mmCIF file of C-alpha atoms in Angstrom:
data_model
loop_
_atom_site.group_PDB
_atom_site.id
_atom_site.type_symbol
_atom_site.label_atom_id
_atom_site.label_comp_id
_atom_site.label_asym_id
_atom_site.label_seq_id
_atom_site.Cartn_x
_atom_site.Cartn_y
_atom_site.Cartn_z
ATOM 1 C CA UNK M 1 0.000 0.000 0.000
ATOM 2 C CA UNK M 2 1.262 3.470 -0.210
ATOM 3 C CA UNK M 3 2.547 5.981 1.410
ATOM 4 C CA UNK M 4 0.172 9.227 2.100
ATOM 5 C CA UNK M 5 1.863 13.067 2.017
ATOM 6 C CA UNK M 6 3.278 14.939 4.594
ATOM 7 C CA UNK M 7 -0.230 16.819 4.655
ATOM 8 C CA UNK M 8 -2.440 14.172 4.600
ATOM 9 C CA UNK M 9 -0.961 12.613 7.848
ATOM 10 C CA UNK M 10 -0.807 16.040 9.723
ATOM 11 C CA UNK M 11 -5.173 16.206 8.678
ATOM 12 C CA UNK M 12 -5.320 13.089 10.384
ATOM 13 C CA UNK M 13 -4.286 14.061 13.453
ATOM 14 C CA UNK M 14 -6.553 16.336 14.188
ATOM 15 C CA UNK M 15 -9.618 13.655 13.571
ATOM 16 C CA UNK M 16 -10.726 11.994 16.471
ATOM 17 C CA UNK M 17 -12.254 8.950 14.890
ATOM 18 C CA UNK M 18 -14.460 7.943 17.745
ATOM 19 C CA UNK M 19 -16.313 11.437 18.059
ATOM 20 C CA UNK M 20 -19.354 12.631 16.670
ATOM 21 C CA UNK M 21 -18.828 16.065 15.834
ATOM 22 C CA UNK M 22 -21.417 18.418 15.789
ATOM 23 C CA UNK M 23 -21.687 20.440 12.349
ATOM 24 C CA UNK M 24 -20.120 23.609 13.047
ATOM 25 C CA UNK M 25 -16.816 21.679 14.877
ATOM 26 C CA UNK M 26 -17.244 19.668 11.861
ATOM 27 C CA UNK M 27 -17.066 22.266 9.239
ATOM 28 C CA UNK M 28 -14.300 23.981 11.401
ATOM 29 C CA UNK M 29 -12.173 20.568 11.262
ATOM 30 C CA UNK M 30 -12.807 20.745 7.267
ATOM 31 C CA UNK M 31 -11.224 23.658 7.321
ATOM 32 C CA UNK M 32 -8.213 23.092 8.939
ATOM 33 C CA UNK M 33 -8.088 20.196 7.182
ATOM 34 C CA UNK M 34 -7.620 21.582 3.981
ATOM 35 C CA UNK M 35 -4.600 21.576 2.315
ATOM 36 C CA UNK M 36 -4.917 21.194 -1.914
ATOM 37 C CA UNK M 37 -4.031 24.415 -3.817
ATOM 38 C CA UNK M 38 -7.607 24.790 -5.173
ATOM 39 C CA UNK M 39 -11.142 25.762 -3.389
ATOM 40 C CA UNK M 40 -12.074 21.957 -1.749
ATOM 41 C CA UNK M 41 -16.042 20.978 -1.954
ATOM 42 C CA UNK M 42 -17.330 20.218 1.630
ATOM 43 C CA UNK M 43 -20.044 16.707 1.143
ATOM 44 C CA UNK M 44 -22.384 15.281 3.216
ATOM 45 C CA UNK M 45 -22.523 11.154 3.183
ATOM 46 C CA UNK M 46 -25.303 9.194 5.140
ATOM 47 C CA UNK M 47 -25.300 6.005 5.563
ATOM 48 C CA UNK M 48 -28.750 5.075 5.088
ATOM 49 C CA UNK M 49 -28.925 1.730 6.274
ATOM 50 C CA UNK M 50 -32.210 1.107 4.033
ATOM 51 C CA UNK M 51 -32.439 -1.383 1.203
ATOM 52 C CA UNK M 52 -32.141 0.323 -2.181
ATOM 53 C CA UNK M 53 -33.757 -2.738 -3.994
ATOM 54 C CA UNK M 54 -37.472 -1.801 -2.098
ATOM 55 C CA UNK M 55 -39.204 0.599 -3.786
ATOM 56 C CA UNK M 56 -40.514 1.625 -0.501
ATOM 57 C CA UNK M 57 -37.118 2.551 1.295
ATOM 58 C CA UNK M 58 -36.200 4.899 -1.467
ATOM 59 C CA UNK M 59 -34.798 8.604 -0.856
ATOM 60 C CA UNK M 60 -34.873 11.109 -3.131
ATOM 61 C CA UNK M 61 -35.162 14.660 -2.962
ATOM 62 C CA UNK M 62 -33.889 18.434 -3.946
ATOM 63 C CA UNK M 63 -32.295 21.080 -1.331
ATOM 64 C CA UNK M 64 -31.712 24.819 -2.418
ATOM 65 C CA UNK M 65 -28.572 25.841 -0.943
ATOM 66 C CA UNK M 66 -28.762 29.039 0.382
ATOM 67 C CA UNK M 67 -25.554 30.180 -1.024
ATOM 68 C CA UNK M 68 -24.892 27.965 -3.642
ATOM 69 C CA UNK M 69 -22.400 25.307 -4.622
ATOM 70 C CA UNK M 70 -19.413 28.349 -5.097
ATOM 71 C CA UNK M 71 -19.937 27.688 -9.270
ATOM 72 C CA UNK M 72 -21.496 29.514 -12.023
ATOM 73 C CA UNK M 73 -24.120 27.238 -13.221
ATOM 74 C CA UNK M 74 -24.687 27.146 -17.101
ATOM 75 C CA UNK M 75 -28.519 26.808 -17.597
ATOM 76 C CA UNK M 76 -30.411 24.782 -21.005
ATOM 77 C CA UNK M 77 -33.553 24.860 -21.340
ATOM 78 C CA UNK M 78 -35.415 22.500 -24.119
ATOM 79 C CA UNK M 79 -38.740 25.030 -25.246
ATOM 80 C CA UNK M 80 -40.569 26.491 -28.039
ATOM 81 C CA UNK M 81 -42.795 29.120 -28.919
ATOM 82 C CA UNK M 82 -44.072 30.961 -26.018
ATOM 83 C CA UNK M 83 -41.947 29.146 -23.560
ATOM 84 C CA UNK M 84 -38.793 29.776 -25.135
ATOM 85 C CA UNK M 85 -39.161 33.286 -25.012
ATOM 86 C CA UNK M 86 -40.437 33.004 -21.129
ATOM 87 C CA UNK M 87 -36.904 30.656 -20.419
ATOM 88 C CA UNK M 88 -35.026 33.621 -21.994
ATOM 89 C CA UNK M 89 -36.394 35.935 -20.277
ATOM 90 C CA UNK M 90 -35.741 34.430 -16.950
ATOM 91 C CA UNK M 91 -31.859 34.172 -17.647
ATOM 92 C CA UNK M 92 -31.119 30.886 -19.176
ATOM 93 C CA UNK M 93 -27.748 30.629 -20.964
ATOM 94 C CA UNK M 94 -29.318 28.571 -23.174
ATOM 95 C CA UNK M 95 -32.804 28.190 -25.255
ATOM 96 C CA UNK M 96 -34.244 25.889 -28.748
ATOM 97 C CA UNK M 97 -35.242 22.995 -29.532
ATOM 98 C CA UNK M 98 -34.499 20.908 -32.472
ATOM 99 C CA UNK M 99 -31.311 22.646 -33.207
ATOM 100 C CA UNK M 100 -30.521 21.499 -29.207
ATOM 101 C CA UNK M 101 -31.557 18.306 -29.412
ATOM 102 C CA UNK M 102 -29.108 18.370 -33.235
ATOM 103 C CA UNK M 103 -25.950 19.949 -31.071
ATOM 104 C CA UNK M 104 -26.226 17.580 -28.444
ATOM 105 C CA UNK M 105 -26.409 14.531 -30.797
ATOM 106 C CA UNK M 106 -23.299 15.972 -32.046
ATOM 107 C CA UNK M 107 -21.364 15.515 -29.084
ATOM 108 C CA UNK M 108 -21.924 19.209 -27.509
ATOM 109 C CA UNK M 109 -22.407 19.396 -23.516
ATOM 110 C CA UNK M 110 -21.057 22.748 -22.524
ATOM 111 C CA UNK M 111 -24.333 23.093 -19.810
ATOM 112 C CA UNK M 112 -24.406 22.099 -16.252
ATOM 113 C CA UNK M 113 -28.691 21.523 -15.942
ATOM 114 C CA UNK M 114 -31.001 21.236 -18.049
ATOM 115 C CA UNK M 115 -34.561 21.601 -17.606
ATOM 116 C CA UNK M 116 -37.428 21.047 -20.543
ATOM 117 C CA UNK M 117 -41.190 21.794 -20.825
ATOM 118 C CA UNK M 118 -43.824 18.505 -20.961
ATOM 119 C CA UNK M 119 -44.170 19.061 -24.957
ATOM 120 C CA UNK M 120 -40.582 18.728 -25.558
ATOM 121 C CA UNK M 121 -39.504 15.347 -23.721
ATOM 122 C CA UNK M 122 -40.345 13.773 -27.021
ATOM 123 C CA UNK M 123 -37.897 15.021 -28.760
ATOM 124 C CA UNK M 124 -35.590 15.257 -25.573
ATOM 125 C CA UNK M 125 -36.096 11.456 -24.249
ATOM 126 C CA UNK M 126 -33.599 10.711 -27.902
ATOM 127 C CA UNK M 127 -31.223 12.230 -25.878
ATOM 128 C CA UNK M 128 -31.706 9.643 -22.845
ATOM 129 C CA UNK M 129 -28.436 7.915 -23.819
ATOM 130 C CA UNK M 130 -26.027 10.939 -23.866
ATOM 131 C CA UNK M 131 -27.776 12.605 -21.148
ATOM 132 C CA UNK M 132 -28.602 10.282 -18.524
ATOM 133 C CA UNK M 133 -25.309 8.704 -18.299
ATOM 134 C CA UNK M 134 -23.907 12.466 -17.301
ATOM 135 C CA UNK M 135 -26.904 12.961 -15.091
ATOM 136 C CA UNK M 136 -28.252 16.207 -17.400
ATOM 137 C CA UNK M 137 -31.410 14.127 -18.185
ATOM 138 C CA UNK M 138 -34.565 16.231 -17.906
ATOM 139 C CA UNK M 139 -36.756 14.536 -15.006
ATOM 140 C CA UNK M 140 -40.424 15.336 -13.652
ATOM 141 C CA UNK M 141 -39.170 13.548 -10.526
ATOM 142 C CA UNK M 142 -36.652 15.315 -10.109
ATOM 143 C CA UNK M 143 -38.891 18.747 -11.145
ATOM 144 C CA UNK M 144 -36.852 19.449 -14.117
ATOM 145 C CA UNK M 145 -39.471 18.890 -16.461
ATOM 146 C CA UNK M 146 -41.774 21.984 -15.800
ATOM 147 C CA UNK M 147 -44.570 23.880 -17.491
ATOM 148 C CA UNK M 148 -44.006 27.199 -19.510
ATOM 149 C CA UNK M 149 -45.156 29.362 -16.387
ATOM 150 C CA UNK M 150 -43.093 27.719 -13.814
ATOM 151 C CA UNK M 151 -39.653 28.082 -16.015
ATOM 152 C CA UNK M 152 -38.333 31.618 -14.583
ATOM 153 C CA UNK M 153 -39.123 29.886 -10.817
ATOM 154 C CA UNK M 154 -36.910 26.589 -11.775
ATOM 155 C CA UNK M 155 -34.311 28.951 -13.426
ATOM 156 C CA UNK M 156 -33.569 30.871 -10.765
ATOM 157 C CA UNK M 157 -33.764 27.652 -8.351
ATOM 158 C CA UNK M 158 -30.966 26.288 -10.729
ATOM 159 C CA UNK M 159 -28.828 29.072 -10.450
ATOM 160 C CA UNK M 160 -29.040 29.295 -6.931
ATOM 161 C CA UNK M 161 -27.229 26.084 -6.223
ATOM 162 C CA UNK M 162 -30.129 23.303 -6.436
ATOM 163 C CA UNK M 163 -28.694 19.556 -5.797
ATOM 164 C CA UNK M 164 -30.647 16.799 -6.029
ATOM 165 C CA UNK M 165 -30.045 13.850 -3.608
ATOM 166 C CA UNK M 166 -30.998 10.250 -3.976
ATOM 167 C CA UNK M 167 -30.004 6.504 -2.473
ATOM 168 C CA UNK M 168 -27.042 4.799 -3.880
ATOM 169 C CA UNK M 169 -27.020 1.419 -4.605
ATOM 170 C CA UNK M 170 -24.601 0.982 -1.864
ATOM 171 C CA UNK M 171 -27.458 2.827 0.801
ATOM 172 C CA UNK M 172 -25.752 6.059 0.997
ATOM 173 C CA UNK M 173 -26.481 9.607 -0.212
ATOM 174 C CA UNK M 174 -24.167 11.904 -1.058
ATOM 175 C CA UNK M 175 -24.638 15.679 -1.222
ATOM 176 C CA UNK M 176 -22.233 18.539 -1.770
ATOM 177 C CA UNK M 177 -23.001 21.275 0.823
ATOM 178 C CA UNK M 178 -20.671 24.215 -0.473
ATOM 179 C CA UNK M 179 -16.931 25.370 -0.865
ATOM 180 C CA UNK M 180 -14.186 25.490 2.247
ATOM 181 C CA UNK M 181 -13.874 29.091 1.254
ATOM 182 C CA UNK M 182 -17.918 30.321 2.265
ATOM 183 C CA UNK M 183 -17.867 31.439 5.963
#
């Protein structure tokens, strides 16, 4: 096995393995943890201890962070007509439809979320194979998938540092919570 750094070994230290730290000792520990040369992302794991296989054990969710995930998020939105000009109005980076759904198939994925109205996701659900293995895949669960009126409202939730959360396979959630740098 190797060895770890210099740094690594010194974080250590200050863990105590066997306490249970409450949040704010906790995020104060991350921080004097830190040690890499670029702004570190704090996460959350829980161990769930449910069964993934039931259906009924299943947890899935969305949190707004109140100040965001400390990164300019680059919004799509999948519209036409009316809608499109709503999404564009209410800030998204960017707006179409077919010629989208064409860039995309062409190997373009220069967006971070993307959100679609109901009379798109036939068109969009083509895209199922580029875009759900990167996790951009327009959802209704997930409240990505959104009529015309409720696109400047989802926008600006986007922007704001929305995450969506769900059970591993392995029982566990994992969420990132913000940068080291926020106070």
């Amino acid at each position: 096995m190797g060895r770890h750094s210099k740094n690594y070994q010194q974080s250590v230290k200050l863990l105590d393995k066997a306490k249970a730290y409450h949040p704010d000792e906790a995020i104060e520990l991350a921080k004097n943890m830190a040690h890499a040369r670029f702004d570190e992302t704090v996460e959350l794991h829980l161990k769930m201890g449910l069964d993934p296989r039931n259906a009924s054990q299943q947890v899935r969710g969305v949190a707004l962070l109140p100040h965001g995930l400390g990164k300019e998020i680059r919004v799509l939105v999948f519209a036409q007509g009316e809608a499109e000009r709503i999404a564009k109005a209410a800030g998204a980076d960017f707006v179409g439809g077919d010629e989208l759904v064409k860039k995309i198939e062409d190997g373009w994925l220069d967006f971070d979320t993307a959100i679609a109205t109901p009379d798109m996701m036939g068109k969009v659900g083509k895209l199922g194979k580029i875009l759900g293995r990167k996790g951009l895949m327009p959802n209704p669960k997930s409240g990505t998938v959104v009529a015309a009126d409720d696109l400047p409202r989802v926008i600006e939730d986007a922007r704001k540092g929305r995450v969506e959360f769900k059970l591993d396979r392995t029982a566990i959630i994992h969420v990132p919570l913000g940068k080291i740098s926020f106070e």
